[in-house]
JSON list of C-alpha atoms in Angstrom, two decimals:
[
{"chain": "A", "resi": 1328, "resn": "MET", "atom": "CA", "xyz": [104.12, 109.48, 107.93]},
{"chain": "A", "resi": 1329, "resn": "SER", "atom": "CA", "xyz": [100.85, 110.23, 106.30]},
{"chain": "A", "resi": 1330, "resn": "ALA", "atom": "CA", "xyz": [98.90, 107.67, 104.35]},
{"chain": "A", "resi": 1331, "resn": "LYS", "atom": "CA", "xyz": [98.89, 108.28, 100.59]},
{"chain": "A", "resi": 1332, "resn": "THR", "atom": "CA", "xyz": [96.22, 110.77, 99.65]},
{"chain": "A", "resi": 1333, "resn": "TYR", "atom": "CA", "xyz": [96.05, 110.09, 95.94]},
{"chain": "A", "resi": 1334, "resn": "VAL", "atom": "CA", "xyz": [94.29, 107.36, 94.05]},
{"chain": "A", "resi": 1335, "resn": "PRO", "atom": "CA", "xyz": [95.96, 105.85, 90.98]},
{"chain": "A", "resi": 1336, "resn": "GLN", "atom": "CA", "xyz": [93.59, 105.52, 88.03]},
{"chain": "A", "resi": 1337, "resn": "GLY", "atom": "CA", "xyz": [91.87, 102.17, 88.14]},
{"chain": "A", "resi": 1338, "resn": "GLY", "atom": "CA", "xyz": [92.93, 101.76, 91.76]},
{"chain": "A", "resi": 1339, "resn": "GLN", "atom": "CA", "xyz": [96.07, 99.88, 90.69]},
{"chain": "A", "resi": 1340, "resn": "PRO", "atom": "CA", "xyz": [99.66, 100.91, 91.39]},
{"chain": "A", "resi": 1341, "resn": "ALA", "atom": "CA", "xyz": [100.82, 103.01, 88.46]},
{"chain": "A", "resi": 1342, "resn": "PRO", "atom": "CA", "xyz": [104.16, 104.21, 87.18]},
{"chain": "A", "resi": 1343, "resn": "LEU", "atom": "CA", "xyz": [105.36, 107.49, 88.65]},
{"chain": "A", "resi": 1344, "resn": "GLN", "atom": "CA", "xyz": [103.28, 110.40, 87.40]},
{"chain": "A", "resi": 1345, "resn": "ILE", "atom": "CA", "xyz": [105.70, 113.25, 88.09]},
{"chain": "A", "resi": 1346, "resn": "GLY", "atom": "CA", "xyz": [107.23, 113.38, 84.61]},
{"chain": "A", "resi": 1347, "resn": "ALA", "atom": "CA", "xyz": [103.91, 113.60, 82.81]},
{"chain": "A", "resi": 1348, "resn": "THR", "atom": "CA", "xyz": [102.58, 116.05, 85.38]},
{"chain": "A", "resi": 1349, "resn": "LEU", "atom": "CA", "xyz": [105.57, 118.37, 85.14]},
{"chain": "A", "resi": 1350, "resn": "GLU", "atom": "CA", "xyz": [105.41, 118.24, 81.34]},
{"chain": "A", "resi": 1351, "resn": "ALA", "atom": "CA", "xyz": [101.71, 119.13, 81.38]},
{"chain": "A", "resi": 1352, "resn": "LEU", "atom": "CA", "xyz": [102.26, 121.99, 83.84]},
{"chain": "A", "resi": 1353, "resn": "TRP", "atom": "CA", "xyz": [105.22, 123.21, 81.79]},
{"chain": "A", "resi": 1354, "resn": "SER", "atom": "CA", "xyz": [103.03, 123.23, 78.67]},
{"chain": "A", "resi": 1355, "resn": "VAL", "atom": "CA", "xyz": [100.35, 125.26, 80.45]},
{"chain": "A", "resi": 1356, "resn": "ILE", "atom": "CA", "xyz": [102.90, 127.80, 81.69]},
{"chain": "A", "resi": 1357, "resn": "ALA", "atom": "CA", "xyz": [104.47, 128.11, 78.21]},
{"chain": "A", "resi": 1358, "resn": "ALA", "atom": "CA", "xyz": [101.04, 128.45, 76.59]},
{"chain": "A", "resi": 1359, "resn": "ARG", "atom": "CA", "xyz": [100.05, 131.22, 78.99]},
{"chain": "A", "resi": 1360, "resn": "HIS", "atom": "CA", "xyz": [103.31, 132.97, 78.12]},
{"chain": "A", "resi": 1361, "resn": "ARG", "atom": "CA", "xyz": [102.55, 132.73, 74.39]},
{"chain": "A", "resi": 1362, "resn": "ASP", "atom": "CA", "xyz": [98.88, 133.69, 74.77]},
{"chain": "A", "resi": 1363, "resn": "GLY", "atom": "CA", "xyz": [99.68, 137.09, 76.22]},
{"chain": "A", "resi": 1364, "resn": "ASP", "atom": "CA", "xyz": [96.47, 137.29, 78.27]},
{"chain": "A", "resi": 1365, "resn": "GLU", "atom": "CA", "xyz": [97.14, 139.98, 80.85]},
{"chain": "A", "resi": 1366, "resn": "ARG", "atom": "CA", "xyz": [94.30, 138.61, 83.01]},
{"chain": "A", "resi": 1367, "resn": "SER", "atom": "CA", "xyz": [96.36, 135.44, 83.55]},
{"chain": "A", "resi": 1368, "resn": "TYR", "atom": "CA", "xyz": [98.25, 135.30, 86.85]},
{"chain": "A", "resi": 1369, "resn": "THR", "atom": "CA", "xyz": [100.92, 133.18, 85.17]},
{"chain": "A", "resi": 1370, "resn": "TYR", "atom": "CA", "xyz": [101.34, 135.65, 82.31]},
{"chain": "A", "resi": 1371, "resn": "ARG", "atom": "CA", "xyz": [101.68, 138.54, 84.75]},
{"chain": "A", "resi": 1372, "resn": "LEU", "atom": "CA", "xyz": [104.38, 136.62, 86.65]},
{"chain": "A", "resi": 1373, "resn": "LEU", "atom": "CA", "xyz": [106.18, 135.88, 83.39]},
{"chain": "A", "resi": 1374, "resn": "THR", "atom": "CA", "xyz": [106.15, 139.43, 82.07]},
{"chain": "A", "resi": 1375, "resn": "GLY", "atom": "CA", "xyz": [105.92, 141.66, 85.11]},
{"chain": "A", "resi": 1376, "resn": "ARG", "atom": "CA", "xyz": [108.77, 142.86, 87.26]},
{"chain": "A", "resi": 1377, "resn": "ILE", "atom": "CA", "xyz": [111.15, 140.04, 88.10]},
{"chain": "A", "resi": 1378, "resn": "ASP", "atom": "CA", "xyz": [110.83, 140.87, 91.79]},
{"chain": "A", "resi": 1379, "resn": "GLY", "atom": "CA", "xyz": [107.18, 139.77, 91.70]},
{"chain": "A", "resi": 1380, "resn": "VAL", "atom": "CA", "xyz": [107.86, 136.16, 90.74]},
{"chain": "A", "resi": 1381, "resn": "LEU", "atom": "CA", "xyz": [111.05, 135.96, 92.82]},
{"chain": "A", "resi": 1382, "resn": "LYS", "atom": "CA", "xyz": [109.12, 137.16, 95.86]},
{"chain": "A", "resi": 1383, "resn": "LYS", "atom": "CA", "xyz": [106.61, 134.33, 95.25]},
{"chain": "A", "resi": 1384, "resn": "VAL", "atom": "CA", "xyz": [109.39, 131.72, 95.02]},
{"chain": "A", "resi": 1385, "resn": "MET", "atom": "CA", "xyz": [110.90, 132.94, 98.29]},
{"chain": "A", "resi": 1386, "resn": "GLU", "atom": "CA", "xyz": [107.51, 133.20, 100.01]},
{"chain": "A", "resi": 1387, "resn": "GLU", "atom": "CA", "xyz": [106.49, 129.70, 98.94]},
{"chain": "A", "resi": 1388, "resn": "ALA", "atom": "CA", "xyz": [109.88, 128.25, 99.91]},
{"chain": "A", "resi": 1389, "resn": "GLY", "atom": "CA", "xyz": [109.45, 129.75, 103.37]},
{"chain": "A", "resi": 1390, "resn": "GLU", "atom": "CA", "xyz": [105.97, 128.25, 103.59]},
{"chain": "A", "resi": 1391, "resn": "VAL", "atom": "CA", "xyz": [107.40, 124.84, 102.66]},
{"chain": "A", "resi": 1392, "resn": "ALA", "atom": "CA", "xyz": [109.93, 125.15, 105.47]},
{"chain": "A", "resi": 1393, "resn": "LEU", "atom": "CA", "xyz": [107.23, 126.07, 107.99]},
{"chain": "A", "resi": 1394, "resn": "ALA", "atom": "CA", "xyz": [104.92, 123.30, 106.76]},
{"chain": "A", "resi": 1395, "resn": "ALA", "atom": "CA", "xyz": [107.76, 120.76, 107.02]},
{"chain": "A", "resi": 1396, "resn": "LYS", "atom": "CA", "xyz": [108.43, 121.84, 110.60]},
{"chain": "A", "resi": 1397, "resn": "ASP", "atom": "CA", "xyz": [104.72, 121.42, 111.40]},
{"chain": "A", "resi": 1398, "resn": "ALA", "atom": "CA", "xyz": [104.66, 118.00, 109.74]},
{"chain": "A", "resi": 1399, "resn": "GLU", "atom": "CA", "xyz": [107.73, 116.92, 111.71]},
{"chain": "A", "resi": 1400, "resn": "ALA", "atom": "CA", "xyz": [106.22, 118.12, 114.99]},
{"chain": "A", "resi": 1401, "resn": "SER", "atom": "CA", "xyz": [102.95, 116.31, 114.23]},
{"chain": "A", "resi": 1402, "resn": "ALA", "atom": "CA", "xyz": [104.76, 113.10, 113.31]},
{"chain": "A", "resi": 1403, "resn": "ALA", "atom": "CA", "xyz": [106.85, 113.35, 116.50]},
{"chain": "A", "resi": 1404, "resn": "ALA", "atom": "CA", "xyz": [103.66, 113.73, 118.57]},
{"chain": "A", "resi": 1405, "resn": "VAL", "atom": "CA", "xyz": [102.20, 110.62, 116.94]},
{"chain": "A", "resi": 1406, "resn": "ARG", "atom": "CA", "xyz": [105.42, 108.65, 117.59]},
{"chain": "A", "resi": 1407, "resn": "ALA", "atom": "CA", "xyz": [105.58, 109.86, 121.18]},
{"chain": "A", "resi": 1408, "resn": "HIS", "atom": "CA", "xyz": [102.09, 108.59, 121.89]},
{"chain": "A", "resi": 1409, "resn": "GLU", "atom": "CA", "xyz": [102.21, 105.30, 120.01]},
{"chain": "A", "resi": 1410, "resn": "GLY", "atom": "CA", "xyz": [101.47, 102.51, 122.39]},
{"chain": "A", "resi": 1411, "resn": "ALA", "atom": "CA", "xyz": [100.58, 104.95, 125.18]},
{"chain": "A", "resi": 1412, "resn": "SER", "atom": "CA", "xyz": [97.88, 103.29, 127.22]},
{"chain": "A", "resi": 1413, "resn": "SER", "atom": "CA", "xyz": [97.04, 106.56, 128.98]},
{"chain": "A", "resi": 1414, "resn": "MET", "atom": "CA", "xyz": [95.71, 108.10, 125.78]},
{"chain": "A", "resi": 1415, "resn": "SER", "atom": "CA", "xyz": [92.32, 107.28, 124.36]},
{"chain": "A", "resi": 1416, "resn": "ASP", "atom": "CA", "xyz": [91.95, 105.87, 120.87]},
{"chain": "A", "resi": 1417, "resn": "ALA", "atom": "CA", "xyz": [90.04, 109.02, 119.92]},
{"chain": "A", "resi": 1418, "resn": "ALA", "atom": "CA", "xyz": [92.92, 111.21, 121.07]},
{"chain": "A", "resi": 1419, "resn": "LYS", "atom": "CA", "xyz": [95.40, 109.07, 119.12]},
{"chain": "A", "resi": 1420, "resn": "ALA", "atom": "CA", "xyz": [93.17, 109.32, 116.04]},
{"chain": "A", "resi": 1421, "resn": "ALA", "atom": "CA", "xyz": [93.04, 113.11, 116.47]},
{"chain": "A", "resi": 1422, "resn": "LEU", "atom": "CA", "xyz": [96.86, 113.22, 116.55]},
{"chain": "A", "resi": 1423, "resn": "ALA", "atom": "CA", "xyz": [97.03, 111.06, 113.42]},
{"chain": "A", "resi": 1424, "resn": "ASP", "atom": "CA", "xyz": [94.50, 113.33, 111.68]},
{"chain": "A", "resi": 1425, "resn": "ALA", "atom": "CA", "xyz": [96.57, 116.39, 112.63]},
{"chain": "A", "resi": 1426, "resn": "SER", "atom": "CA", "xyz": [99.67, 114.69, 111.25]},
{"chain": "A", "resi": 1427, "resn": "ASP", "atom": "CA", "xyz": [97.89, 113.89, 107.99]},
{"chain": "A", "resi": 1428, "resn": "ALA", "atom": "CA", "xyz": [96.67, 117.50, 107.74]},
{"chain": "A", "resi": 1429, "resn": "ALA", "atom": "CA", "xyz": [100.23, 118.75, 108.27]},
{"chain": "A", "resi": 1430, "resn": "CYS", "atom": "CA", "xyz": [101.50, 116.49, 105.47]},
{"chain": "A", "resi": 1431, "resn": "ASP", "atom": "CA", "xyz": [98.65, 117.66, 103.22]},
{"chain": "A", "resi": 1432, "resn": "HIS", "atom": "CA", "xyz": [99.70, 121.26, 103.87]},
{"chain": "A", "resi": 1433, "resn": "LEU", "atom": "CA", "xyz": [103.36, 120.44, 103.10]},
{"chain": "A", "resi": 1434, "resn": "ARG", "atom": "CA", "xyz": [102.35, 118.82, 99.81]},
{"chain": "A", "resi": 1435, "resn": "TYR", "atom": "CA", "xyz": [100.24, 121.87, 98.91]},
{"chain": "A", "resi": 1436, "resn": "GLU", "atom": "CA", "xyz": [103.05, 124.34, 99.64]},
{"chain": "A", "resi": 1437, "resn": "ALA", "atom": "CA", "xyz": [105.62, 122.20, 97.79]},
{"chain": "A", "resi": 1438, "resn": "ALA", "atom": "CA", "xyz": [103.41, 122.30, 94.71]},
{"chain": "A", "resi": 1439, "resn": "ASP", "atom": "CA", "xyz": [103.33, 126.12, 94.97]},
{"chain": "A", "resi": 1440, "resn": "VAL", "atom": "CA", "xyz": [107.14, 126.23, 95.02]},
{"chain": "A", "resi": 1441, "resn": "VAL", "atom": "CA", "xyz": [107.44, 123.96, 91.99]},
{"chain": "A", "resi": 1442, "resn": "TYR", "atom": "CA", "xyz": [104.87, 125.99, 90.03]},
{"chain": "A", "resi": 1443, "resn": "HIS", "atom": "CA", "xyz": [106.59, 129.29, 90.76]},
{"chain": "A", "resi": 1444, "resn": "LEU", "atom": "CA", "xyz": [110.03, 127.81, 90.03]},
{"chain": "A", "resi": 1445, "resn": "LEU", "atom": "CA", "xyz": [108.80, 126.57, 86.65]},
{"chain": "A", "resi": 1446, "resn": "VAL", "atom": "CA", "xyz": [107.50, 130.06, 85.93]},
{"chain": "A", "resi": 1447, "resn": "VAL", "atom": "CA", "xyz": [110.97, 131.50, 86.65]},
{"chain": "A", "resi": 1448, "resn": "LEU", "atom": "CA", "xyz": [112.61, 128.90, 84.39]},
{"chain": "A", "resi": 1449, "resn": "GLU", "atom": "CA", "xyz": [110.15, 129.66, 81.57]},
{"chain": "A", "resi": 1450, "resn": "ARG", "atom": "CA", "xyz": [110.75, 133.38, 81.99]},
{"chain": "A", "resi": 1451, "resn": "PHE", "atom": "CA", "xyz": [114.45, 132.82, 81.29]},
{"chain": "A", "resi": 1452, "resn": "GLY", "atom": "CA", "xyz": [113.99, 130.26, 78.52]},
{"chain": "A", "resi": 1453, "resn": "ILE", "atom": "CA", "xyz": [115.23, 127.26, 80.52]},
{"chain": "A", "resi": 1454, "resn": "ASP", "atom": "CA", "xyz": [113.02, 124.37, 79.44]},
{"chain": "A", "resi": 1455, "resn": "LEU", "atom": "CA", "xyz": [112.29, 121.17, 81.31]},
{"chain": "A", "resi": 1456, "resn": "ASP", "atom": "CA", "xyz": [114.83, 119.14, 79.35]},
{"chain": "A", "resi": 1457, "resn": "GLU", "atom": "CA", "xyz": [117.60, 121.59, 80.19]},
{"chain": "A", "resi": 1458, "resn": "PHE", "atom": "CA", "xyz": [116.53, 121.59, 83.83]},
{"chain": "A", "resi": 1459, "resn": "ALA", "atom": "CA", "xyz": [116.46, 117.78, 83.82]},
{"chain": "A", "resi": 1460, "resn": "ALA", "atom": "CA", "xyz": [119.96, 117.75, 82.28]},
{"chain": "A", "resi": 1461, "resn": "GLU", "atom": "CA", "xyz": [121.17, 119.92, 85.16]},
{"chain": "A", "resi": 1462, "resn": "LEU", "atom": "CA", "xyz": [119.68, 117.49, 87.68]},
{"chain": "A", "resi": 1463, "resn": "ASN", "atom": "CA", "xyz": [121.10, 114.51, 85.76]},
{"chain": "A", "resi": 1464, "resn": "SER", "atom": "CA", "xyz": [124.54, 116.14, 85.77]},
{"chain": "A", "resi": 1465, "resn": "ARG", "atom": "CA", "xyz": [124.49, 116.09, 89.56]},
{"chain": "A", "resi": 1466, "resn": "MET", "atom": "CA", "xyz": [124.08, 112.31, 89.71]},
{"chain": "A", "resi": 1467, "resn": "THR", "atom": "CA", "xyz": [126.69, 109.67, 89.19]},
{"chain": "A", "resi": 1468, "resn": "GLU", "atom": "CA", "xyz": [126.51, 107.63, 86.02]},
{"chain": "A", "resi": 1469, "resn": "SER", "atom": "CA", "xyz": [125.00, 104.70, 87.91]},
{"chain": "A", "resi": 1470, "resn": "GLU", "atom": "CA", "xyz": [122.31, 106.93, 89.45]},
{"chain": "A", "resi": 1471, "resn": "ARG", "atom": "CA", "xyz": [121.18, 108.65, 86.24]},
{"chain": "A", "resi": 1472, "resn": "PRO", "atom": "CA", "xyz": [118.38, 107.31, 84.06]},
{"chain": "A", "resi": 1473, "resn": "ARG", "atom": "CA", "xyz": [119.73, 105.43, 81.05]},
{"chain": "A", "resi": 1474, "resn": "GLY", "atom": "CA", "xyz": [120.18, 107.79, 78.12]},
{"chain": "A", "resi": 1475, "resn": "ALA", "atom": "CA", "xyz": [119.70, 110.87, 80.30]},
{"chain": "A", "resi": 1476, "resn": "ALA", "atom": "CA", "xyz": [120.56, 114.28, 78.89]},
{"chain": "A", "resi": 1477, "resn": "LEU", "atom": "CA", "xyz": [123.48, 116.05, 80.51]},
{"chain": "A", "resi": 1478, "resn": "ILE", "atom": "CA", "xyz": [124.66, 119.65, 80.61]},
{"chain": "A", "resi": 1479, "resn": "VAL", "atom": "CA", "xyz": [127.49, 120.36, 78.17]},
{"chain": "A", "resi": 1480, "resn": "PRO", "atom": "CA", "xyz": [130.62, 120.50, 80.37]},
{"chain": "A", "resi": 1481, "resn": "ASP", "atom": "CA", "xyz": [131.39, 124.11, 79.36]},
{"chain": "A", "resi": 1482, "resn": "HIS", "atom": "CA", "xyz": [128.04, 125.13, 80.90]},
{"chain": "A", "resi": 1483, "resn": "VAL", "atom": "CA", "xyz": [128.40, 123.31, 84.22]},
{"chain": "A", "resi": 1484, "resn": "LYS", "atom": "CA", "xyz": [128.69, 126.07, 86.78]},
{"chain": "A", "resi": 1485, "resn": "ARG", "atom": "CA", "xyz": [128.72, 125.40, 90.49]},
{"chain": "A", "resi": 1486, "resn": "GLY", "atom": "CA", "xyz": [128.00, 128.73, 92.08]},
{"chain": "A", "resi": 1487, "resn": "LYS", "atom": "CA", "xyz": [129.34, 132.05, 90.86]}
]
């Protein structure tokens, strides 16, 4: 696996950032929706034909799948050559660099999927708390965060 490529502020381990990051991104997406600036890519996704944003979600999801396959292949190559005395240290370092690059690409594509998914949710008025409640509803009571919101049972739908 790749070494971590982010640096916590102050260089110290920090609490998870994903909640604050998703909230900030959600706020930006919602603001772009309200602003109505047709020059904004986000606004055009929110108000244009639904096929446009759905195509982006599908495209980005496919890119995540391909990037994950590349990352797996790179990691397998590194594992296969660990401890190999017939390979130079430079060649091993090159494999490790390729593996790190593959993980970087996976992270990049995953962020694209999340962004476009949040745009779809905003387009249909599903806010982050409602989305979180859906995720929380899929966990057992012992797995859920304490005090977590849940979907009202009448709205729990599993497929069509």
